[in-house]
Coordinates of C-alpha atoms and ligand atoms in Angstrom, one line a residue:
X1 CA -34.2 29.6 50.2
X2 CA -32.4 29.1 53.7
X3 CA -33.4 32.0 56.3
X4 CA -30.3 33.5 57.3
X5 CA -30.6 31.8 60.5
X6 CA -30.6 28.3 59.4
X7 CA -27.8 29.2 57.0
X8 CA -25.4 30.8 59.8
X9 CA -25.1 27.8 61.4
X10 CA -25.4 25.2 58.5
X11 CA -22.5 26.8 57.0
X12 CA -20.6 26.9 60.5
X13 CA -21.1 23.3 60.4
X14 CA -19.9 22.7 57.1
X15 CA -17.0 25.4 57.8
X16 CA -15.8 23.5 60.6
X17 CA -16.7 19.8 58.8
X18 CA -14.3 21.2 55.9
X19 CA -11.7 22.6 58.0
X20 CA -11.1 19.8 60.1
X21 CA -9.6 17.6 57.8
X22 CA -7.3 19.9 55.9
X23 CA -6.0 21.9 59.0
X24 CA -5.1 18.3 60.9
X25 CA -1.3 16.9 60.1
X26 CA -1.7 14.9 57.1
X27 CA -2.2 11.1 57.8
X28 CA 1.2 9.1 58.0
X29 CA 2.1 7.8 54.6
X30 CA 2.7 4.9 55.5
X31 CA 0.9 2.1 57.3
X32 CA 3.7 -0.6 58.2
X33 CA 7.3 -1.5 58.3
X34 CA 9.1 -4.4 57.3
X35 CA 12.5 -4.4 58.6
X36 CA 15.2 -6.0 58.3
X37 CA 19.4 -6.0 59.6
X38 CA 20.9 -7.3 62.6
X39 CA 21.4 -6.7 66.1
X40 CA 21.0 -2.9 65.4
X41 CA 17.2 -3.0 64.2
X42 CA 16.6 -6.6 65.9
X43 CA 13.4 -5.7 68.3
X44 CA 13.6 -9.2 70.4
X45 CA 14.1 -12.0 67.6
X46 CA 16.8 -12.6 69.9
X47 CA 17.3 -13.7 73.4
X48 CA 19.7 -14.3 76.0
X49 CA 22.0 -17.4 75.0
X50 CA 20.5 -17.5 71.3
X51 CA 22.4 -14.3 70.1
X52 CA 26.1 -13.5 69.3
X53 CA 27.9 -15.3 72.0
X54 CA 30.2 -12.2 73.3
X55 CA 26.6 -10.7 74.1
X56 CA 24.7 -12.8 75.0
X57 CA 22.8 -11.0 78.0
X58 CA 20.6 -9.1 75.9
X59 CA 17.4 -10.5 78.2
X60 CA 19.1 -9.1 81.2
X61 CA 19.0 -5.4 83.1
X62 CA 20.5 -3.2 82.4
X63 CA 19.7 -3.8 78.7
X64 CA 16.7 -1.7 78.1
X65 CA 16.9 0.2 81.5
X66 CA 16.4 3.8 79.7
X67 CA 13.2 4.1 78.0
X68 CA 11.4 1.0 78.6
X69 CA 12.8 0.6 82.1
X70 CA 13.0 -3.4 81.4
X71 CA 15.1 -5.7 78.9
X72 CA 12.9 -6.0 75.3
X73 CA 16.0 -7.9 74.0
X74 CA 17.0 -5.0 72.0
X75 CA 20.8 -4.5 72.4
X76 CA 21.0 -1.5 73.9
X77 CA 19.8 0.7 77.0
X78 CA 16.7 2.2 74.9
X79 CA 14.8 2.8 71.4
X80 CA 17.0 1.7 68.4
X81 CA 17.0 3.3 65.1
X82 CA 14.0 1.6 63.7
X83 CA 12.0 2.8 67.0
X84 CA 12.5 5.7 66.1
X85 CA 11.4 5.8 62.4
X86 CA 7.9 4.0 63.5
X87 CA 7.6 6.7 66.0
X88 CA 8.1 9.4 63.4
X89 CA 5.8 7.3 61.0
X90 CA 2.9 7.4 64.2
X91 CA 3.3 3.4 63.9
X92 CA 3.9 0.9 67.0
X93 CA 7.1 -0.3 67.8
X94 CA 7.4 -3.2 65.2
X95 CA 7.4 -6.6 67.0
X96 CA 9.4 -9.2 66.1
X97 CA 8.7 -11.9 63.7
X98 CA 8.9 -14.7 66.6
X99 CA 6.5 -13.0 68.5
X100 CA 3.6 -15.2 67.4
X101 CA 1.2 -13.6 69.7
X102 CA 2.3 -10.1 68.5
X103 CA -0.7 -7.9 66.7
X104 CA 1.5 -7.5 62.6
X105 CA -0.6 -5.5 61.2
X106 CA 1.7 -2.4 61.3
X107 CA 4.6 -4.3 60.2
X108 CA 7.1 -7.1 61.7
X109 CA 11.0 -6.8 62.1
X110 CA 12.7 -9.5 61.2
X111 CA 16.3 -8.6 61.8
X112 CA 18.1 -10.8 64.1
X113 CA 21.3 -10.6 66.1
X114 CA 24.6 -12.4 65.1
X115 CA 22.7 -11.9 61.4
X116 CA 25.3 -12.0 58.4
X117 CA 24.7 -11.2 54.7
X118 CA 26.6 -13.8 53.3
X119 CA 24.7 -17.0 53.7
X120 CA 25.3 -19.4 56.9
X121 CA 26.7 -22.6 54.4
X122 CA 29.8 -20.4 53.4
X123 CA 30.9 -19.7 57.1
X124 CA 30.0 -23.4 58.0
X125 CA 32.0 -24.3 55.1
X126 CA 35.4 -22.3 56.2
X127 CA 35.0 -23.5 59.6
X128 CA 33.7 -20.3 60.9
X129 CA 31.1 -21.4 63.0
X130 CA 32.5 -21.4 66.6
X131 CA 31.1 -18.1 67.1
X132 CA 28.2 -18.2 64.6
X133 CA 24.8 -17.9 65.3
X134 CA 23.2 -19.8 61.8
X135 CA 20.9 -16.9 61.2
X136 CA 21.4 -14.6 57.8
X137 CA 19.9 -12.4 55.4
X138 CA 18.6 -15.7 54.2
X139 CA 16.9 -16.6 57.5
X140 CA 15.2 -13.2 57.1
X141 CA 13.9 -13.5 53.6
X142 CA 12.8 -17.1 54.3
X143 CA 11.0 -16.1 57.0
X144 CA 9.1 -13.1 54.9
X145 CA 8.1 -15.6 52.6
X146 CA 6.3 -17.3 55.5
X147 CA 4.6 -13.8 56.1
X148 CA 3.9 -13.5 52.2
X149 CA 2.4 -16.6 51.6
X150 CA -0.2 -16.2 53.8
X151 CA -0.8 -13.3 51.8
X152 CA -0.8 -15.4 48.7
X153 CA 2.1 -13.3 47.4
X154 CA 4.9 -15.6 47.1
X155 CA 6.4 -15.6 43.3
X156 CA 9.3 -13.7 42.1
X157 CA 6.9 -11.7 39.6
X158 CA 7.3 -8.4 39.2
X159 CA 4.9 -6.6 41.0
X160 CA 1.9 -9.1 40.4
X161 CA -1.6 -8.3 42.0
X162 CA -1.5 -9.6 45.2
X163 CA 1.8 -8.5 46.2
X164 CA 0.6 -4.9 45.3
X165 CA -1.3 -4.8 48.1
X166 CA 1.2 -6.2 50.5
X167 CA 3.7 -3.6 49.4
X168 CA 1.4 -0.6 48.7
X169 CA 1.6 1.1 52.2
X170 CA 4.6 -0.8 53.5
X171 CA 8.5 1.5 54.5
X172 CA 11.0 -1.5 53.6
X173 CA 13.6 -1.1 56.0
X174 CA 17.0 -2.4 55.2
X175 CA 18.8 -2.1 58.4
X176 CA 23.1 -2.6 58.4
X177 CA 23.8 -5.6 57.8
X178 CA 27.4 -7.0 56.9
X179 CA 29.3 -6.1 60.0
X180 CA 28.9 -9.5 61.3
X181 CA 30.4 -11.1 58.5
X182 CA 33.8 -9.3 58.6
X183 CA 33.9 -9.7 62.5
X184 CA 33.5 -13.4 62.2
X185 CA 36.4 -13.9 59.8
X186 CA 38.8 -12.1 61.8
X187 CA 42.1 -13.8 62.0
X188 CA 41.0 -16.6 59.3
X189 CA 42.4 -17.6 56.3
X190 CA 39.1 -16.0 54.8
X191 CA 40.4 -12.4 52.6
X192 CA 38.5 -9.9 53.8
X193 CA 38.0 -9.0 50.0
X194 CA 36.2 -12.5 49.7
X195 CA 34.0 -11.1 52.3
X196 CA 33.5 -7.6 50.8
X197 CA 32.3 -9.3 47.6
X198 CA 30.5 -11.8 48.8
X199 CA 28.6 -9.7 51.7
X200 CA 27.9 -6.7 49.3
X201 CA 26.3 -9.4 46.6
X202 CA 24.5 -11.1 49.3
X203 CA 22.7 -7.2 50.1
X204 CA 21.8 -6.3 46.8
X205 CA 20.6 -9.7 45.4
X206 CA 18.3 -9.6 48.8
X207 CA 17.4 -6.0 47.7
X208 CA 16.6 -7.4 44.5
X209 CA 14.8 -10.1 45.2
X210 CA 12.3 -7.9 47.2
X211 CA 12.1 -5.4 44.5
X212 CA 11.0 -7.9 42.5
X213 CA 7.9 -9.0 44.5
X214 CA 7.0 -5.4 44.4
X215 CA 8.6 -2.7 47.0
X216 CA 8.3 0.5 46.0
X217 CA 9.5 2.7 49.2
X218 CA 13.1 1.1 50.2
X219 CA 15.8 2.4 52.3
X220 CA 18.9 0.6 52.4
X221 CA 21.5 1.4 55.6
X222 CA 25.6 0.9 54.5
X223 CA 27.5 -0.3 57.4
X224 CA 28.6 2.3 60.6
X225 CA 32.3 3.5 61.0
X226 CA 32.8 0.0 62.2
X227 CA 36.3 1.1 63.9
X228 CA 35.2 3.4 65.8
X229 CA 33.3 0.5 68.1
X230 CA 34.8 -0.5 71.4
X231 CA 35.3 -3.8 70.2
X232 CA 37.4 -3.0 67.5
X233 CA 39.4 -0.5 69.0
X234 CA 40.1 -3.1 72.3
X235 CA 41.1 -5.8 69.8
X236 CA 43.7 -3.2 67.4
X237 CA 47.2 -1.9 67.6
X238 CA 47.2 1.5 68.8
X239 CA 48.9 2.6 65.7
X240 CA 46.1 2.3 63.6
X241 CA 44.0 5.0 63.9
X242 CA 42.1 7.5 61.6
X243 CA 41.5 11.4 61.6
X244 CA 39.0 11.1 64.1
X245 CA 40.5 8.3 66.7
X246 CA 39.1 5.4 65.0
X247 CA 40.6 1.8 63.8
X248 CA 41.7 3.2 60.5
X249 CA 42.2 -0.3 58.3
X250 CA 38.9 -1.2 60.0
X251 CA 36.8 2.2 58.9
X252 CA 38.1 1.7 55.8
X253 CA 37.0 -1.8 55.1
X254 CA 33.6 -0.6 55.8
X255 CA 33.8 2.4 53.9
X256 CA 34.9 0.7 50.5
X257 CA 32.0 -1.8 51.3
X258 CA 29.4 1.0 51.5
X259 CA 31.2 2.5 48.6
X260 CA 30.4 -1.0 46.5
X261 CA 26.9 -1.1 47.6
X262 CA 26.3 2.5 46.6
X263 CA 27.6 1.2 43.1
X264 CA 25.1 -2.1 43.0
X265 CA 22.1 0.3 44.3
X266 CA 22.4 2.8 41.8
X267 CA 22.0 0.3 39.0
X268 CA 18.7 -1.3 41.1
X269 CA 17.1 2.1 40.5
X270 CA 17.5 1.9 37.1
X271 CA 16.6 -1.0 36.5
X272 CA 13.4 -0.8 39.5
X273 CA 12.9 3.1 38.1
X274 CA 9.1 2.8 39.5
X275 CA 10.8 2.0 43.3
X276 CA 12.7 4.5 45.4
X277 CA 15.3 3.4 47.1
X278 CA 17.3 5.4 49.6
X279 CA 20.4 4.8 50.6
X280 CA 21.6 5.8 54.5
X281 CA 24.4 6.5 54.5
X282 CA 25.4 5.8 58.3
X283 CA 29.3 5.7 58.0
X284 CA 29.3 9.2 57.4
X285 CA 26.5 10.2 59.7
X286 CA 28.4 8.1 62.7
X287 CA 31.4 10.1 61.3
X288 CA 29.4 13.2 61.9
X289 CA 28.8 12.7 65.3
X290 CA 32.2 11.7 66.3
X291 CA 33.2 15.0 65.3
X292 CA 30.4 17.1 66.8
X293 CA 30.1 15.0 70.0
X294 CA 30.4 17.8 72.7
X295 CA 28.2 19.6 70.8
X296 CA 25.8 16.5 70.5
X297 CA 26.5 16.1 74.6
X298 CA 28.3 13.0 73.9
X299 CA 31.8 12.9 76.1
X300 CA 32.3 9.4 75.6
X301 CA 32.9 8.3 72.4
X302 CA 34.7 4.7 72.7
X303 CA 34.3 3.7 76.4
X304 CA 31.7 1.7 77.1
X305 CA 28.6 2.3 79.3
X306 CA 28.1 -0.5 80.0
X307 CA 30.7 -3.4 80.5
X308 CA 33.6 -3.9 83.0
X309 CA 37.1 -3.1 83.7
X310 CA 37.5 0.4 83.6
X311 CA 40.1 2.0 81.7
X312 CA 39.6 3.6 78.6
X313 CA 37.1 0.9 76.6
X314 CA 35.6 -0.6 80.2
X315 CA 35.0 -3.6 78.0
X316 CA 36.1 -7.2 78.6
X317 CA 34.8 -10.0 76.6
X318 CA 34.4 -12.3 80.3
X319 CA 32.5 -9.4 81.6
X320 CA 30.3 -8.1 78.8
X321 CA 27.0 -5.8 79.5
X322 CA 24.4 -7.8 81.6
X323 CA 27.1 -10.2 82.9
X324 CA 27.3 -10.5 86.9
X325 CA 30.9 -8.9 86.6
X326 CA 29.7 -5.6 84.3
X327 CA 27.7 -2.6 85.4
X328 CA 26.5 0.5 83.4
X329 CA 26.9 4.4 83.8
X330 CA 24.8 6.7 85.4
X331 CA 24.4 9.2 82.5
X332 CA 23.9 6.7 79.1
X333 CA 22.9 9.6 76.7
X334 CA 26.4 11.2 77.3
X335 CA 27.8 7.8 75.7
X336 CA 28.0 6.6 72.0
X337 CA 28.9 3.3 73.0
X338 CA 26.3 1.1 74.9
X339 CA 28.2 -2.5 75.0
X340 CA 31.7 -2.6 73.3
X341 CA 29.6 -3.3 69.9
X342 CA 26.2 -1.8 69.8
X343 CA 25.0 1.9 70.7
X344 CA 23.2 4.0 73.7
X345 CA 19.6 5.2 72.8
X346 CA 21.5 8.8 72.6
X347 CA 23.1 8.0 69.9
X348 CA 20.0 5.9 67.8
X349 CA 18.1 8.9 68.3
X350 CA 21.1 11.4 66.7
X351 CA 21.3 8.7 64.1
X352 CA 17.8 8.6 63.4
X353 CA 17.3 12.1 63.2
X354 CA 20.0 12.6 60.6
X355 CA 18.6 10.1 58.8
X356 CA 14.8 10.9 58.6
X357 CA 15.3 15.0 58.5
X358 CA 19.3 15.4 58.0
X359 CA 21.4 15.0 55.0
X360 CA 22.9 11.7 55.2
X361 CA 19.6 9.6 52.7
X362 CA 20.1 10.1 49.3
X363 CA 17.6 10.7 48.2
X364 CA 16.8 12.5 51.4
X365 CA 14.2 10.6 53.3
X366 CA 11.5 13.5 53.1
X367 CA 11.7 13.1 49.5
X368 CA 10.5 9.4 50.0
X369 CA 7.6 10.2 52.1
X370 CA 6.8 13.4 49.4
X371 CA 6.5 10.6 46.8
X372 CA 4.5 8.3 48.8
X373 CA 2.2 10.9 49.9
X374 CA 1.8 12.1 46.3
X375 CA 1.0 8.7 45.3
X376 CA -2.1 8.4 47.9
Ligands
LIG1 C1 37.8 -27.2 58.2 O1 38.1 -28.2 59.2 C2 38.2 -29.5 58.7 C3 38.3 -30.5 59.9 O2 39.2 -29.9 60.8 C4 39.3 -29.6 57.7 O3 39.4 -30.9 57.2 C5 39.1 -28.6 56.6 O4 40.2 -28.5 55.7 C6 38.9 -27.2 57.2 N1 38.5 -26.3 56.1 C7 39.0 -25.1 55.9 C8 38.5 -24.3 54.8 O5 39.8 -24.6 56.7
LIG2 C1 11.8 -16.3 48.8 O1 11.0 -16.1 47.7 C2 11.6 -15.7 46.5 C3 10.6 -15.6 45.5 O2 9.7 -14.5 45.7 C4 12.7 -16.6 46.1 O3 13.4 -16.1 45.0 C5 13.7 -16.8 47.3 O4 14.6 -17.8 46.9 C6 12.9 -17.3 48.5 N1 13.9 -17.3 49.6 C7 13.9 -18.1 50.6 C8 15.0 -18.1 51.5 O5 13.0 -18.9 50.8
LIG3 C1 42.0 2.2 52.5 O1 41.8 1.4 51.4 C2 42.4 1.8 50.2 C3 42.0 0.9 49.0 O2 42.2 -0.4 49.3 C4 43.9 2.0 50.4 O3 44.5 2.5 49.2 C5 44.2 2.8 51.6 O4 45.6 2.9 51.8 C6 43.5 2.3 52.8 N1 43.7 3.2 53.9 C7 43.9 2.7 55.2 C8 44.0 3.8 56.2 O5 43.9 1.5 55.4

């Protein structure tokens, strides 16, 4: 028998031994990312003069002045979206895939500026390719099955062995992607329906084919209120314009995109029903925003912070962020708009937050990590 003494503080011991675990947050559900997108989740595949060619200062001050008070060669002041979902995951930022030195084994982003869905041969092909970089959702997926075949998980089987464990702890990010592809076939003789079907096929065959090596936690991102950038309200009439000061024919290009890719993504989960995949839906959580902005303390919502000229946009395509002739503005979180195209920390971090904890994944995002923590 224990003497009561002995027993006091064995069971204090095993009290606190017991307690510790269960009373502790539970242990992120997840152990890595693999992202993927374009400028908007790219974390430094891209540097100055190897990017878009309108931005192409992205290595420069005062990109990345905010948070990490240098340039990364993320394209915009601070954190992006996908820095924010590793920091609510407790993971590292995720390097970039041509970081060779970088430590993986949280994950690797491979989304790269200037990045289109559609493959690069169809814009070489229409003589698009003046203000193309050749990267695509292509590039991306040919560069995971770099990363996969070291893990000798390379065939389209579903869900074989050794992709299991590749896949097992892994968030598959799919971040926007799509927006390049209409912007480069402005004013060609390309339809912009071409491009619709071609872009919102070139997404889900890509969502597909990773579904098919074995992702189980997937969230897919539809396209921003793409009108509602400074670009594309520099470059329209001021006649067209939406309920909420946007280009209208613009907004609505990218809504009936998103509206297609909800349609191809519903019929991946039935025919994946063992994956989840969540779609975010960031058109309407942009549109959110807009309408919320002094409440958000946003009290720029098209000018840019960063760009010359003044005026209503401050943007110039000669004098683009990082340029000798552009400066930025002293209060960056009070602006949606970073560079004429991408967005201010401020608003990746509203953006993030509606997506992880808000309404605007379907399924919500919480439900994903429920499932995955279940699944443990
Ligand atoms: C692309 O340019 C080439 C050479 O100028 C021309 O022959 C061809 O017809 C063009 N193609 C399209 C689709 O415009
Ligand atoms: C990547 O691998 C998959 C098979 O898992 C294959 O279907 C696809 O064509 C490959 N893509 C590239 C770009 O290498
Ligand atoms: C949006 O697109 C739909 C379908 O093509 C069309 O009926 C509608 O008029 C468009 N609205 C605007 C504002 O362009």
């Amino acid at each position: 028998m224990w003497t009561l003494k002995t027993m006091s503080t064995f069971s204090t011991a095993v009290f606190l031994l017991l307690l510790t675990p269960s009373s502790a947050t539970p242990p992120p559900p997840f152990k890595k990312i693999y992202a993927f997108g374009d400028s908007y989740t790219d974390t430094g595949n891209t540097k100055s003069g190897t990017g878009p060619r309108a931005f192409t200062y992205v290595s420069n001050l005062p990109y990345g002045r905010t948070f990490f008070h240098r340039p990364t060669n993320r394209y915009s002041d601070g954190r992006l979206v996908i820095d924010f979902v590793a920091e609510s995951l407790s993971l590292p930022y995720l390097p970039p895939y041509l970081n060779r030195n970088a430590d993986t084994s949280a994950g690797i982003n491979y989304a790269v500026a200037g990045s289109t869905a559609i493959r690069h041969a169809f814009f070489v092909k229409n003589n698009l390719t003046l203000i193309l970089t050749p990267q695509s959702l292509q590039t991306q997926l040919n560069w995971f099955n770099k990363t996969l075949k070291g893990k000798k998980c390379k065939n389209a089987v579903l869900s074989p062995a050794e992709c299991e464990a590749v896949f097992r702890d892994a968030l598959v990010w799919v971040g926007e992607i799509g927006a390049n592809d209409y912007a480069y076939s402005v004013g060609s003789t390309v339809r912009s329906g071409t491009i619709l079907r071609r872009a919102v096929r070139s997404v889900t065959e890509f969502v597909e084919v990773l579904l098919n090596k074995g992702a189980k936690y997937v969230v897919v991102q539809g396209l921003p209120t793409t009108g509602c950038l400074t670009l594309a309200m520099y470059l329209s009439p001021e006649t067209d314009r939406d309920d909420i000061g946007c280009v209208a024919t613009v907004n609505n290009q990218s809504y009936i995109h998103n509206t297609l890719l909800q349609t191809n993504i519903q019929n991946l989960r039935r025919k994946y029903p063992k994956s989840i995949i969540v779609y975010a839906d960031y058109w309407n959580a942009y549109r959110s925003i807009v309408k919320n902005a002094p409440k958000l303390g946003f009290h720029e919502l098209y000018k840019t912070c960063c760009g010359s000229s003044g005026g209503s946009y401050n943007f110039d395509l000669l004098g683009t962020c990082g340029s000798s002739s552009a400066s930025s503005c002293k209060n960056p979180s009070q602006y949606i708009n970073w560079d004429g195209v991408h967005l201010t920390e401020g608003m990746y971090k509203i953006l993030s937050d509606l997506f992880l904890k808000g309404a605007f994944t379907h399924p919500p995002f919480e439900s994903l990590l429920r499932s995955k923590q279940n699944a443990a």
